[in-house]
Amino acid sequence: MGYAIPTIGIGAVDKKSARQRKYPSSRNGTHRVTIGRWFISLDCGLFPDEQYTEFATGLQYSSDSNFIQTGKISRIQRSLEENHLKPQRTVRYFPEGMRNCYNITVKQGTNYLIRVRAIYGNYDGLNHYPMFDLYIGPNYWVTIDTQKNNIFDTKRTLFLRYEKKRIYENAITFRCHVGKKPAPRRNSRPYFH
């Protein structure tokens, strides 16, 4: 059992300086990006120390490898890549363990906007929609059920977006991904793009 994720965006949000822009999204309208004093976009599964600017959005992406020590990297099914922007084509998946964490340093008393995008592009060749929980620190955030919460589905490709704006009191926040217990359709590996 495992899970995977394609992209994570984390940003400090200052109400006075933050503004929103609309950018084209993969074949399904637009998505909003909050621009503040500090924002990082992680391409989960990108090779360590790599970075690039995504043409369609203008966002700069870097590898998630500096924020997590577990998991393996892969790509979505090649025939599905043309349906997705570059950050959604690579994944970090977690075939082992029930708990895998991203370690991200935060500043006390600052508001943070956290976005996680989960796209199942049959990266594992199993054709099973994964299901897993996300935690911020020890606190449960959301269950990602990639079959039930189908927003964008093309040839077994799934696009989900979860957002959370929250004030953190700790110097370091952990984003943890806890795989659900196996069930017939939950046998796929969780992932991050």
PDB file of C-alpha atoms in Angstrom:
ATOM      1  CA  MET A   1       0.000   0.000   0.000  1.00  0.00           C
ATOM      2  CA  GLY A   2       1.187   3.551  -0.693  1.00  0.00           C
ATOM      3  CA  TYR A   3       0.181   7.016  -1.882  1.00  0.00           C
ATOM      4  CA  ALA A   4       1.530   9.953  -3.996  1.00  0.00           C
ATOM      5  CA  ILE A   5       1.272  13.764  -4.458  1.00  0.00           C
ATOM      6  CA  PRO A   6       2.218  16.030  -7.423  1.00  0.00           C
ATOM      7  CA  THR A   7       2.441  19.619  -6.121  1.00  0.00           C
ATOM      8  CA  ILE A   8       2.500  21.496  -2.846  1.00  0.00           C
ATOM      9  CA  GLY A   9       2.345  25.271  -2.568  1.00  0.00           C
ATOM     10  CA  ILE A  10       3.059  27.055   0.702  1.00  0.00           C
ATOM     11  CA  GLY A  11       3.032  30.798   1.165  1.00  0.00           C
ATOM     12  CA  ALA A  12       3.046  33.428   3.859  1.00  0.00           C
ATOM     13  CA  VAL A  13       0.008  35.614   3.335  1.00  0.00           C
ATOM     14  CA  ASP A  14      -0.029  39.295   4.272  1.00  0.00           C
ATOM     15  CA  LYS A  15      -3.514  40.741   3.713  1.00  0.00           C
ATOM     16  CA  LYS A  16      -2.119  44.144   2.682  1.00  0.00           C
ATOM     17  CA  SER A  17       0.357  42.847   0.104  1.00  0.00           C
ATOM     18  CA  ALA A  18      -1.386  39.690  -1.098  1.00  0.00           C
ATOM     19  CA  ARG A  19      -3.240  39.743  -4.379  1.00  0.00           C
ATOM     20  CA  GLN A  20      -4.797  37.083  -6.567  1.00  0.00           C
ATOM     21  CA  ARG A  21      -4.221  36.377 -10.233  1.00  0.00           C
ATOM     22  CA  LYS A  22      -5.955  33.951 -12.559  1.00  0.00           C
ATOM     23  CA  TYR A  23      -3.801  31.588 -14.584  1.00  0.00           C
ATOM     24  CA  PRO A  24      -4.813  28.971 -17.130  1.00  0.00           C
ATOM     25  CA  SER A  25      -5.037  25.492 -15.716  1.00  0.00           C
ATOM     26  CA  SER A  26      -4.774  22.165 -17.464  1.00  0.00           C
ATOM     27  CA  ARG A  27      -7.800  21.887 -19.779  1.00  0.00           C
ATOM     28  CA  ASN A  28     -10.239  22.872 -17.035  1.00  0.00           C
ATOM     29  CA  GLY A  29     -10.537  26.650 -16.734  1.00  0.00           C
ATOM     30  CA  THR A  30      -8.392  28.636 -14.340  1.00  0.00           C
ATOM     31  CA  HIS A  31      -7.018  28.429 -10.849  1.00  0.00           C
ATOM     32  CA  ARG A  32      -6.088  31.244  -8.479  1.00  0.00           C
ATOM     33  CA  VAL A  33      -2.604  31.801  -7.140  1.00  0.00           C
ATOM     34  CA  THR A  34      -2.065  34.014  -4.113  1.00  0.00           C
ATOM     35  CA  ILE A  35       1.029  36.157  -4.424  1.00  0.00           C
ATOM     36  CA  GLY A  36       2.389  37.356  -1.094  1.00  0.00           C
ATOM     37  CA  ARG A  37       5.761  38.146   0.416  1.00  0.00           C
ATOM     38  CA  TRP A  38       6.852  34.522   0.367  1.00  0.00           C
ATOM     39  CA  PHE A  39       5.541  31.587  -1.598  1.00  0.00           C
ATOM     40  CA  ILE A  40       7.156  28.305  -2.586  1.00  0.00           C
ATOM     41  CA  SER A  41       5.822  25.838  -5.107  1.00  0.00           C
ATOM     42  CA  LEU A  42       7.170  22.316  -4.823  1.00  0.00           C
ATOM     43  CA  ASP A  43       7.146  19.925  -7.762  1.00  0.00           C
ATOM     44  CA  CYS A  44       6.993  16.641  -5.895  1.00  0.00           C
ATOM     45  CA  GLY A  45       9.028  14.070  -7.747  1.00  0.00           C
ATOM     46  CA  LEU A  46      11.323  16.587  -9.444  1.00  0.00           C
ATOM     47  CA  PHE A  47      14.980  15.566  -9.188  1.00  0.00           C
ATOM     48  CA  PRO A  48      16.898  17.178  -6.280  1.00  0.00           C
ATOM     49  CA  ASP A  49      18.204  20.727  -6.830  1.00  0.00           C
ATOM     50  CA  GLU A  50      16.196  21.184 -10.051  1.00  0.00           C
ATOM     51  CA  GLN A  51      13.927  24.189 -10.557  1.00  0.00           C
ATOM     52  CA  TYR A  52      12.044  25.831 -13.409  1.00  0.00           C
ATOM     53  CA  THR A  53       9.413  28.453 -14.186  1.00  0.00           C
ATOM     54  CA  GLU A  54       6.129  27.015 -15.446  1.00  0.00           C
ATOM     55  CA  PHE A  55       5.275  28.849 -18.665  1.00  0.00           C
ATOM     56  CA  ALA A  56       1.470  28.903 -18.314  1.00  0.00           C
ATOM     57  CA  THR A  57       1.398  30.213 -14.721  1.00  0.00           C
ATOM     58  CA  GLY A  58       4.710  32.021 -14.332  1.00  0.00           C
ATOM     59  CA  LEU A  59       5.248  30.204 -11.016  1.00  0.00           C
ATOM     60  CA  GLN A  60       8.740  28.998 -10.128  1.00  0.00           C
ATOM     61  CA  TYR A  61       8.849  25.380  -9.004  1.00  0.00           C
ATOM     62  CA  SER A  62      11.620  23.591  -7.161  1.00  0.00           C
ATOM     63  CA  SER A  63      12.154  20.023  -6.015  1.00  0.00           C
ATOM     64  CA  ASP A  64      10.542  18.839  -2.802  1.00  0.00           C
ATOM     65  CA  SER A  65      13.681  16.853  -1.898  1.00  0.00           C
ATOM     66  CA  ASN A  66      14.879  19.442   0.659  1.00  0.00           C
ATOM     67  CA  PHE A  67      11.661  19.012   2.653  1.00  0.00           C
ATOM     68  CA  ILE A  68      11.258  15.226   2.840  1.00  0.00           C
ATOM     69  CA  GLN A  69      13.564  12.240   3.267  1.00  0.00           C
ATOM     70  CA  THR A  70      11.168   9.414   2.331  1.00  0.00           C
ATOM     71  CA  GLY A  71       9.334   8.285  -0.772  1.00  0.00           C
ATOM     72  CA  LYS A  72      10.272   7.530  -4.363  1.00  0.00           C
ATOM     73  CA  ILE A  73       9.817   9.567  -7.538  1.00  0.00           C
ATOM     74  CA  SER A  74       8.006   8.692 -10.756  1.00  0.00           C
ATOM     75  CA  ARG A  75       5.887  10.196 -13.565  1.00  0.00           C
ATOM     76  CA  ILE A  76       2.232   9.915 -14.510  1.00  0.00           C
ATOM     77  CA  GLN A  77       1.377   7.620 -17.415  1.00  0.00           C
ATOM     78  CA  ARG A  78       3.111   9.021 -20.522  1.00  0.00           C
ATOM     79  CA  SER A  79      -0.055   9.050 -22.657  1.00  0.00           C
ATOM     80  CA  LEU A  80      -1.688  11.383 -20.077  1.00  0.00           C
ATOM     81  CA  GLU A  81       1.136  13.930 -19.805  1.00  0.00           C
ATOM     82  CA  GLU A  82      -0.171  16.233 -22.552  1.00  0.00           C
ATOM     83  CA  ASN A  83      -3.306  16.844 -20.438  1.00  0.00           C
ATOM     84  CA  HIS A  84      -1.286  18.336 -17.559  1.00  0.00           C
ATOM     85  CA  LEU A  85       1.071  21.192 -16.841  1.00  0.00           C
ATOM     86  CA  LYS A  86       4.693  20.280 -16.112  1.00  0.00           C
ATOM     87  CA  PRO A  87       4.359  20.336 -12.285  1.00  0.00           C
ATOM     88  CA  GLN A  88       1.600  17.712 -12.479  1.00  0.00           C
ATOM     89  CA  ARG A  89       3.618  15.191 -14.495  1.00  0.00           C
ATOM     90  CA  THR A  90       6.013  14.033 -11.781  1.00  0.00           C
ATOM     91  CA  VAL A  91       5.052  12.434  -8.470  1.00  0.00           C
ATOM     92  CA  ARG A  92       6.564  11.451  -5.162  1.00  0.00           C
ATOM     93  CA  TYR A  93       4.984   8.246  -3.928  1.00  0.00           C
ATOM     94  CA  PHE A  94       5.256   6.425  -0.640  1.00  0.00           C
ATOM     95  CA  PRO A  95       5.186   2.628  -1.001  1.00  0.00           C
ATOM     96  CA  GLU A  96       6.379   2.034   2.571  1.00  0.00           C
ATOM     97  CA  GLY A  97       5.193   3.147   5.958  1.00  0.00           C
ATOM     98  CA  MET A  98       1.935   4.609   7.160  1.00  0.00           C
ATOM     99  CA  ARG A  99       3.343   8.077   7.881  1.00  0.00           C
ATOM    100  CA  ASN A 100       5.574  10.233   5.674  1.00  0.00           C
ATOM    101  CA  CYS A 101       6.236  13.869   6.537  1.00  0.00           C
ATOM    102  CA  TYR A 102       7.355  17.074   4.856  1.00  0.00           C
ATOM    103  CA  ASN A 103       9.346  19.310   7.255  1.00  0.00           C
ATOM    104  CA  ILE A 104       8.800  22.999   6.595  1.00  0.00           C
ATOM    105  CA  THR A 105      10.140  25.856   8.716  1.00  0.00           C
ATOM    106  CA  VAL A 106       7.546  28.499   9.537  1.00  0.00           C
ATOM    107  CA  LYS A 107       7.525  31.829  11.368  1.00  0.00           C
ATOM    108  CA  GLN A 108       5.407  32.079  14.513  1.00  0.00           C
ATOM    109  CA  GLY A 109       2.289  34.208  14.167  1.00  0.00           C
ATOM    110  CA  THR A 110       2.322  34.222  10.355  1.00  0.00           C
ATOM    111  CA  ASN A 111      -0.643  33.188   8.211  1.00  0.00           C
ATOM    112  CA  TYR A 112       0.145  30.465   5.679  1.00  0.00           C
ATOM    113  CA  LEU A 113      -1.803  29.357   2.657  1.00  0.00           C
ATOM    114  CA  ILE A 114      -1.190  25.688   1.888  1.00  0.00           C
ATOM    115  CA  ARG A 115      -2.304  24.057  -1.349  1.00  0.00           C
ATOM    116  CA  VAL A 116      -1.933  20.398  -2.186  1.00  0.00           C
ATOM    117  CA  ARG A 117      -2.762  19.022  -5.611  1.00  0.00           C
ATOM    118  CA  ALA A 118      -3.362  15.308  -5.996  1.00  0.00           C
ATOM    119  CA  ILE A 119      -3.519  13.922  -9.523  1.00  0.00           C
ATOM    120  CA  TYR A 120      -3.840  10.223 -10.175  1.00  0.00           C
ATOM    121  CA  GLY A 121      -2.456   9.691 -13.642  1.00  0.00           C
ATOM    122  CA  ASN A 122      -2.041   5.926 -13.297  1.00  0.00           C
ATOM    123  CA  TYR A 123       1.568   6.599 -12.294  1.00  0.00           C
ATOM    124  CA  ASP A 124       1.796   3.112 -10.776  1.00  0.00           C
ATOM    125  CA  GLY A 125       0.081   1.217 -13.618  1.00  0.00           C
ATOM    126  CA  LEU A 126      -2.468  -0.287 -11.207  1.00  0.00           C
ATOM    127  CA  ASN A 127      -5.549   1.714 -12.288  1.00  0.00           C
ATOM    128  CA  HIS A 128      -6.649   2.112  -8.637  1.00  0.00           C
ATOM    129  CA  TYR A 129      -7.652   5.494  -7.209  1.00  0.00           C
ATOM    130  CA  PRO A 130      -5.694   6.044  -3.967  1.00  0.00           C
ATOM    131  CA  MET A 131      -7.125   7.342  -0.686  1.00  0.00           C
ATOM    132  CA  PHE A 132      -5.096   8.900   2.124  1.00  0.00           C
ATOM    133  CA  ASP A 133      -5.158  11.444   4.956  1.00  0.00           C
ATOM    134  CA  LEU A 134      -3.195  14.680   5.257  1.00  0.00           C
ATOM    135  CA  TYR A 135      -2.123  16.083   8.623  1.00  0.00           C
ATOM    136  CA  ILE A 136      -0.592  19.421   9.547  1.00  0.00           C
ATOM    137  CA  GLY A 137       1.548  18.656  12.554  1.00  0.00           C
ATOM    138  CA  PRO A 138      -0.463  16.265  14.721  1.00  0.00           C
ATOM    139  CA  ASN A 139      -3.769  17.706  13.489  1.00  0.00           C
ATOM    140  CA  TYR A 140      -5.935  15.986  10.894  1.00  0.00           C
ATOM    141  CA  TRP A 141      -6.548  18.222   7.862  1.00  0.00           C
ATOM    142  CA  VAL A 142      -8.350  16.312   5.111  1.00  0.00           C
ATOM    143  CA  THR A 143      -8.893  12.869   3.600  1.00  0.00           C
ATOM    144  CA  ILE A 144      -8.071  12.757  -0.085  1.00  0.00           C
ATOM    145  CA  ASP A 145     -10.296  10.209  -1.792  1.00  0.00           C
ATOM    146  CA  THR A 146      -9.239  10.515  -5.416  1.00  0.00           C
ATOM    147  CA  GLN A 147     -12.238   8.551  -6.665  1.00  0.00           C
ATOM    148  CA  LYS A 148     -14.991  10.274  -4.659  1.00  0.00           C
ATOM    149  CA  ASN A 149     -13.695  13.833  -5.096  1.00  0.00           C
ATOM    150  CA  ASN A 150     -13.338  13.656  -8.849  1.00  0.00           C
ATOM    151  CA  ILE A 151     -13.000  17.206 -10.208  1.00  0.00           C
ATOM    152  CA  PHE A 152     -11.019  16.606 -13.393  1.00  0.00           C
ATOM    153  CA  ASP A 153     -11.097  13.126 -14.877  1.00  0.00           C
ATOM    154  CA  THR A 154      -9.632  12.285 -18.264  1.00  0.00           C
ATOM    155  CA  LYS A 155      -8.633   8.679 -18.944  1.00  0.00           C
ATOM    156  CA  ARG A 156      -8.269   7.832 -15.244  1.00  0.00           C
ATOM    157  CA  THR A 157      -6.463  11.115 -14.505  1.00  0.00           C
ATOM    158  CA  LEU A 158      -7.601  12.944 -11.420  1.00  0.00           C
ATOM    159  CA  PHE A 159      -7.065  16.543 -10.335  1.00  0.00           C
ATOM    160  CA  LEU A 160      -7.915  17.647  -6.806  1.00  0.00           C
ATOM    161  CA  ARG A 161      -7.010  20.787  -4.937  1.00  0.00           C
ATOM    162  CA  TYR A 162      -7.243  21.310  -1.204  1.00  0.00           C
ATOM    163  CA  GLU A 163      -6.439  24.664   0.397  1.00  0.00           C
ATOM    164  CA  LYS A 164      -5.967  25.662   4.011  1.00  0.00           C
ATOM    165  CA  LYS A 165      -5.172  29.051   5.498  1.00  0.00           C
ATOM    166  CA  ARG A 166      -4.029  28.863   9.080  1.00  0.00           C
ATOM    167  CA  ILE A 167      -1.875  30.535  11.735  1.00  0.00           C
ATOM    168  CA  TYR A 168       0.903  28.302  13.024  1.00  0.00           C
ATOM    169  CA  GLU A 169       2.317  28.678  16.508  1.00  0.00           C
ATOM    170  CA  ASN A 170       5.334  26.373  16.083  1.00  0.00           C
ATOM    171  CA  ALA A 171       8.708  27.108  14.564  1.00  0.00           C
ATOM    172  CA  ILE A 172       8.506  23.955  12.449  1.00  0.00           C
ATOM    173  CA  THR A 173       5.380  22.474  10.923  1.00  0.00           C
ATOM    174  CA  PHE A 174       5.183  18.924   9.610  1.00  0.00           C
ATOM    175  CA  ARG A 175       2.856  17.985   6.796  1.00  0.00           C
ATOM    176  CA  CYS A 176       2.210  14.291   7.199  1.00  0.00           C
ATOM    177  CA  HIS A 177       0.636  11.910   4.762  1.00  0.00           C
ATOM    178  CA  VAL A 178      -0.952   8.914   6.358  1.00  0.00           C
ATOM    179  CA  GLY A 179      -2.052   6.109   4.063  1.00  0.00           C
ATOM    180  CA  LYS A 180      -5.430   4.551   4.725  1.00  0.00           C
ATOM    181  CA  LYS A 181      -5.746   0.886   5.593  1.00  0.00           C
ATOM    182  CA  PRO A 182      -5.979  -1.308   2.505  1.00  0.00           C
ATOM    183  CA  ALA A 183      -9.355  -1.866   0.910  1.00  0.00           C
ATOM    184  CA  PRO A 184     -10.089  -3.153  -2.603  1.00  0.00           C
ATOM    185  CA  ARG A 185      -9.667   0.238  -4.316  1.00  0.00           C
ATOM    186  CA  ARG A 186      -7.325   1.727  -1.705  1.00  0.00           C
ATOM    187  CA  ASN A 187      -4.504  -0.577  -2.681  1.00  0.00           C
ATOM    188  CA  SER A 188      -2.791   2.040  -4.840  1.00  0.00           C
ATOM    189  CA  ARG A 189       0.190   3.994  -3.596  1.00  0.00           C
ATOM    190  CA  PRO A 190      -0.510   7.525  -2.322  1.00  0.00           C
ATOM    191  CA  TYR A 191       1.456  10.185  -4.180  1.00  0.00           C
ATOM    192  CA  PHE A 192       2.278  13.885  -4.371  1.00  0.00           C
ATOM    193  CA  HIS A 193       2.824  15.866  -7.584  1.00  0.00           C
TER     194      HIS A 193
END
